[in-house]
mmCIF file of C-alpha atoms in Angstrom:
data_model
loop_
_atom_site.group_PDB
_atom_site.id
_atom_site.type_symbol
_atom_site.label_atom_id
_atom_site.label_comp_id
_atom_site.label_asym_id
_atom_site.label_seq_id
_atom_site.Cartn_x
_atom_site.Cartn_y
_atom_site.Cartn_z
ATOM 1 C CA UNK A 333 -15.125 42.733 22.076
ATOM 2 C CA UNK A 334 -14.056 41.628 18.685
ATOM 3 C CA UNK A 335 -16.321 43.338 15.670
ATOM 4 C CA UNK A 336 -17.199 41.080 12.791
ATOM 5 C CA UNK A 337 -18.124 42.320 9.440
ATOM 6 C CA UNK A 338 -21.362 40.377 7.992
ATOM 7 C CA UNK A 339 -19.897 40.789 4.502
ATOM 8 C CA UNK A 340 -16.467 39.120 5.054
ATOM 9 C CA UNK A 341 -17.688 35.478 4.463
ATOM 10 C CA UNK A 342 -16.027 34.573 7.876
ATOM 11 C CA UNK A 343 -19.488 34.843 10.146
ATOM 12 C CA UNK A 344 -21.349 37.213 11.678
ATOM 13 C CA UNK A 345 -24.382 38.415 9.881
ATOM 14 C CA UNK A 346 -27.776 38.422 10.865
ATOM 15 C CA UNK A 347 -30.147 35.733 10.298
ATOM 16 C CA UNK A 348 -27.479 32.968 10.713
ATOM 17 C CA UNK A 349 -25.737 33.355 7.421
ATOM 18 C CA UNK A 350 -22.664 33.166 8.377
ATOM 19 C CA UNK A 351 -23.125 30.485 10.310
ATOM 20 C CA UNK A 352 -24.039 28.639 6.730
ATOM 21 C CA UNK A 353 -20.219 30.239 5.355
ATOM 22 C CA UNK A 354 -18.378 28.616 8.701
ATOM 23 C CA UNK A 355 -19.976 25.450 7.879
ATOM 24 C CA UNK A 356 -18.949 25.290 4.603
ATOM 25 C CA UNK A 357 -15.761 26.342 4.971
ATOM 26 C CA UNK A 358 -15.652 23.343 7.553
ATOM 27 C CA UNK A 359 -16.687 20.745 4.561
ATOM 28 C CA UNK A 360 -14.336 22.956 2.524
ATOM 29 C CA UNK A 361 -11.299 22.028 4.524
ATOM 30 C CA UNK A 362 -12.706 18.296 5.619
ATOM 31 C CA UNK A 363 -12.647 16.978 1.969
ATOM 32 C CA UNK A 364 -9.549 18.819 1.379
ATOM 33 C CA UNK A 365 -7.486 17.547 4.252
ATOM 34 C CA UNK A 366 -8.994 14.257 3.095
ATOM 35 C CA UNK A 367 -6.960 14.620 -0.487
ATOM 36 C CA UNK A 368 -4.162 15.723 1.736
ATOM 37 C CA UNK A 369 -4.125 12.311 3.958
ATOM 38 C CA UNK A 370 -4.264 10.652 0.188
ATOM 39 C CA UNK A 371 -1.596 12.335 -0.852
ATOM 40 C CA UNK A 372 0.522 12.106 2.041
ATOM 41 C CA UNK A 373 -0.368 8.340 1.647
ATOM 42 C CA UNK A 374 0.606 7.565 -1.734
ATOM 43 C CA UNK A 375 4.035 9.038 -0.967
ATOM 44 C CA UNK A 376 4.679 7.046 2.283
ATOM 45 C CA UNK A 377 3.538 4.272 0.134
ATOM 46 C CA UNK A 378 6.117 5.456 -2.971
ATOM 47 C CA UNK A 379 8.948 5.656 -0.079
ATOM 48 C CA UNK A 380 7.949 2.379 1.443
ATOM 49 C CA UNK A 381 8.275 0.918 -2.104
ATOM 50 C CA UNK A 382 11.234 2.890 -3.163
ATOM 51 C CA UNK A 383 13.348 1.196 0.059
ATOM 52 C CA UNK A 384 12.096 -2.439 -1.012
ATOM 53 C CA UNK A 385 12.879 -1.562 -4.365
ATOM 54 C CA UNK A 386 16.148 -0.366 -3.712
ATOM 55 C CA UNK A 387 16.699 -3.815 -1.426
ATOM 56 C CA UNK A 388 15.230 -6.046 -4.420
ATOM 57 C CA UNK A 389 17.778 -4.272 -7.394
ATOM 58 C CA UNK A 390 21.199 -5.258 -4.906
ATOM 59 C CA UNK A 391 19.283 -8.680 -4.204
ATOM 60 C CA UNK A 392 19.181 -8.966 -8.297
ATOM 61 C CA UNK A 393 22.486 -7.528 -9.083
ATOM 62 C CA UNK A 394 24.334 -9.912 -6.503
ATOM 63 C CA UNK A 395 22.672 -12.749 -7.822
ATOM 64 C CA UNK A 396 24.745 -15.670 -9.688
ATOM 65 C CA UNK A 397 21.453 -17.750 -10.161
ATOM 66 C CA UNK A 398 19.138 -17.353 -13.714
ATOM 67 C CA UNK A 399 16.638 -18.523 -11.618
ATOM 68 C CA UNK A 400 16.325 -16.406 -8.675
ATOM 69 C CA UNK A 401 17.290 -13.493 -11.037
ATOM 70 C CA UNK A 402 14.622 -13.877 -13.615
ATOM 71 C CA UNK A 403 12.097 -14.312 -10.189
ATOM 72 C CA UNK A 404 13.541 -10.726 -8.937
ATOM 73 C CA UNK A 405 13.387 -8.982 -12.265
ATOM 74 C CA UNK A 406 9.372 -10.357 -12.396
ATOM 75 C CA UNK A 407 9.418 -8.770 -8.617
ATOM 76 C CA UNK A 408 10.968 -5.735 -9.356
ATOM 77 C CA UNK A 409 8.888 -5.277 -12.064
ATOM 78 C CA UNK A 410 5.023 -5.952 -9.864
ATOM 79 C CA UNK A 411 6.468 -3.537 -7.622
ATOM 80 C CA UNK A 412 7.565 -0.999 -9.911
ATOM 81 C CA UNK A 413 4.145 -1.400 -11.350
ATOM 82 C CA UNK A 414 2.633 -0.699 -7.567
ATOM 83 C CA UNK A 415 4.521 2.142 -6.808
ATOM 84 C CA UNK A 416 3.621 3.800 -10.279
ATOM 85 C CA UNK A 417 -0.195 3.487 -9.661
ATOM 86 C CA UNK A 418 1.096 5.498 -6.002
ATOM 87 C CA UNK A 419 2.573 8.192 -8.404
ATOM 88 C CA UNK A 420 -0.807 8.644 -10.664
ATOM 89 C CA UNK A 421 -2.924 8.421 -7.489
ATOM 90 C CA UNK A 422 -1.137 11.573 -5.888
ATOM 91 C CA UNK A 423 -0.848 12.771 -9.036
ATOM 92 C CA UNK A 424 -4.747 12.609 -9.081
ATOM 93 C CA UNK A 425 -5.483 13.710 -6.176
ATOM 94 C CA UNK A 426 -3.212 17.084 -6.572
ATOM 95 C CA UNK A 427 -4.944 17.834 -9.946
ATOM 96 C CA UNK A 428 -8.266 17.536 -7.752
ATOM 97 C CA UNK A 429 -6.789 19.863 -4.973
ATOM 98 C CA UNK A 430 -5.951 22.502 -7.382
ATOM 99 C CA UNK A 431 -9.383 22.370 -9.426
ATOM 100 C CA UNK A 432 -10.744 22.395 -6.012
ATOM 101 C CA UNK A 433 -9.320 25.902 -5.319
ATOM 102 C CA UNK A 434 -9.471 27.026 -8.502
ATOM 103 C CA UNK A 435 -13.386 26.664 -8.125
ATOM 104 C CA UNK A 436 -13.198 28.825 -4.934
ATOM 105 C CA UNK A 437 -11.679 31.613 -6.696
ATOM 106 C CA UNK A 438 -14.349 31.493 -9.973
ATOM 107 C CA UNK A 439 -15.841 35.073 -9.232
ATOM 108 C CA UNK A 440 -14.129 37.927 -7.416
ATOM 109 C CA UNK A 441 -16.839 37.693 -4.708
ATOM 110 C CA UNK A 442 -15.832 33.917 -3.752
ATOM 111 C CA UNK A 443 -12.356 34.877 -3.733
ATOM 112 C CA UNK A 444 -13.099 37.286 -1.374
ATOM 113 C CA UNK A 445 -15.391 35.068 0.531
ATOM 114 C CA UNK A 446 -12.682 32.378 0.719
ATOM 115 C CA UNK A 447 -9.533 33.671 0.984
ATOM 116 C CA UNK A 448 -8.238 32.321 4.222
ATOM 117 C CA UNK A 449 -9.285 29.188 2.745
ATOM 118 C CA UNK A 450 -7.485 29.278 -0.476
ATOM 119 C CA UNK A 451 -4.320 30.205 0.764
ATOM 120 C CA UNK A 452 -4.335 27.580 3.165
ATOM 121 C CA UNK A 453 -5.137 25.128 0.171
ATOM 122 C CA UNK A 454 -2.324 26.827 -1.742
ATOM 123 C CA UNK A 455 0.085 26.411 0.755
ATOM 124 C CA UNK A 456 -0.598 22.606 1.039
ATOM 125 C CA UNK A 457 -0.770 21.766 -1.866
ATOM 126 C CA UNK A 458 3.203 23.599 -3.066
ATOM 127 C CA UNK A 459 4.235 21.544 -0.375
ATOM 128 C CA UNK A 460 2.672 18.302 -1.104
ATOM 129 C CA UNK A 461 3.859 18.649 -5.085
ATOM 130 C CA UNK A 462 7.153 19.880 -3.640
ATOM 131 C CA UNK A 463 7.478 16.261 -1.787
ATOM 132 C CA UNK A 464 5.521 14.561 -4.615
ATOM 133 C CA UNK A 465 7.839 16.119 -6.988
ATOM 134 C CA UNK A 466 11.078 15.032 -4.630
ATOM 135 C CA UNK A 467 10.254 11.232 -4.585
ATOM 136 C CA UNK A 468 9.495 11.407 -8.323
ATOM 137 C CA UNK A 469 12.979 12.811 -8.779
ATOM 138 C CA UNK A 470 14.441 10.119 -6.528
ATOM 139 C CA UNK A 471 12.590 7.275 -7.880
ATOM 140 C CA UNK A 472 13.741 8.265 -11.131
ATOM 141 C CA UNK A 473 17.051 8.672 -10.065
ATOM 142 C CA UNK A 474 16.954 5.246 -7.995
ATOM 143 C CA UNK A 475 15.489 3.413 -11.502
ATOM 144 C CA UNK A 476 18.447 5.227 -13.857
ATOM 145 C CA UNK A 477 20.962 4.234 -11.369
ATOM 146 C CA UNK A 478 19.855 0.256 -11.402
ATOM 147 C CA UNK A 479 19.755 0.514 -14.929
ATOM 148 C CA UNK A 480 23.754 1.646 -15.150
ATOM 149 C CA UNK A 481 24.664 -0.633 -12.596
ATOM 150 C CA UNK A 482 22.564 -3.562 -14.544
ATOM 151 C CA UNK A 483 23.923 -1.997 -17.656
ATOM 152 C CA UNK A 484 28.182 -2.369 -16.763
ATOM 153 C CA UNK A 485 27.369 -5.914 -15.049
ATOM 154 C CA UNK A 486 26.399 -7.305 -18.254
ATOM 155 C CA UNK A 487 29.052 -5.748 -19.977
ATOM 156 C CA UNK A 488 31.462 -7.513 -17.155
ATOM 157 C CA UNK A 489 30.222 -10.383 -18.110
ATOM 158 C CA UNK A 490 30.168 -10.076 -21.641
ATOM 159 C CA UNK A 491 33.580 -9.334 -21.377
ATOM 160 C CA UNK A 492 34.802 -11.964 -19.284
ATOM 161 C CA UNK A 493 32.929 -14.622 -21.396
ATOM 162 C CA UNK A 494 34.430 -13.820 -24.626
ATOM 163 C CA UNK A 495 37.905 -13.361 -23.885
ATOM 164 C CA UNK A 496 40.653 -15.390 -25.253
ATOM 165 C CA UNK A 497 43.595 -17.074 -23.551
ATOM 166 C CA UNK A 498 45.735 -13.829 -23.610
ATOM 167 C CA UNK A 499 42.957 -11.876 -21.776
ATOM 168 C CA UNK A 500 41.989 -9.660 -24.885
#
């Protein structure tokens, strides 16, 4: 038979107390793995985004037509204004993970009281700004790269218009 300490915030305890801890800890963890599912889906949302994105920049780069072109740039730009509002929603969300276990460690006695919980919180969330982090890094990437390739096309064709019969 397993011994449980009454003063470990875990259970145990007479009069029911730590049945009141177990059921906290349970809305503990249900409205943080609620944050998590947020999280996680603002970045499926940012990767979604990123690949239509990344589809929508070759569309506008391959493009001949002022038309067409000026209708992808005004696309490129909704959706680059979607997938930032993904960005500050995670980025919300994280900042309201980590207050979230900051508050559980406030006195040395909830610390104690908590600390299976706050690791597991801690845990999560350096993985979840790990990713976060990692798509931010690649959408950054994704945008500097469009901008280069966007950057020597018009220089192509600046060239090409404006040289002379000799080819200088």
């Amino acid at each position: 038979m397993i011994e449980v300490d009454p003063n470990d915030g875990f259970g145990g305890g007479g009069g029911g107390g730590g049945d009141v801890n177990l059921v906290e800890t349970d809305n503990i963890l249900d409205a943080f793995y609620r944050m998590v599912d947020n999280v996680q889906t603002n970045l499926r949302e940012i990767q979604n985004g990123m690949g239509t994105l990344s589809m929508k920049h070759g569309e506008r780069l391959r493009t001949p037509d002022a038309d067409l072109a000026s209708r992808l740039s005004g696309e490129l730009d909704d959706l680059q204004t979607e997938i930032g509002g993904h960005f500050q929603r995670g980025e919300q969300e994280l900042k309201k993970m980590a207050e979230g276990t900051a508050k559980l460690k406030e006195t040395p006695e909830d610390e104690a009281n908590n600390v299976a919980v706050i690791k597991i919180q801690q845990n999560q969330h350096a993985h979840l700004l790990r990713n976060y982090m990692t798509a931010l890094k690649e959408y950054q990437a994704m945008q500097q790269d469009f901008k280069q390739q966007r950057f020597d096309q018009t220089k192509r064709q600046i060239e090409t218009k404006f040289r002379d019969s000799n080819g200088n």
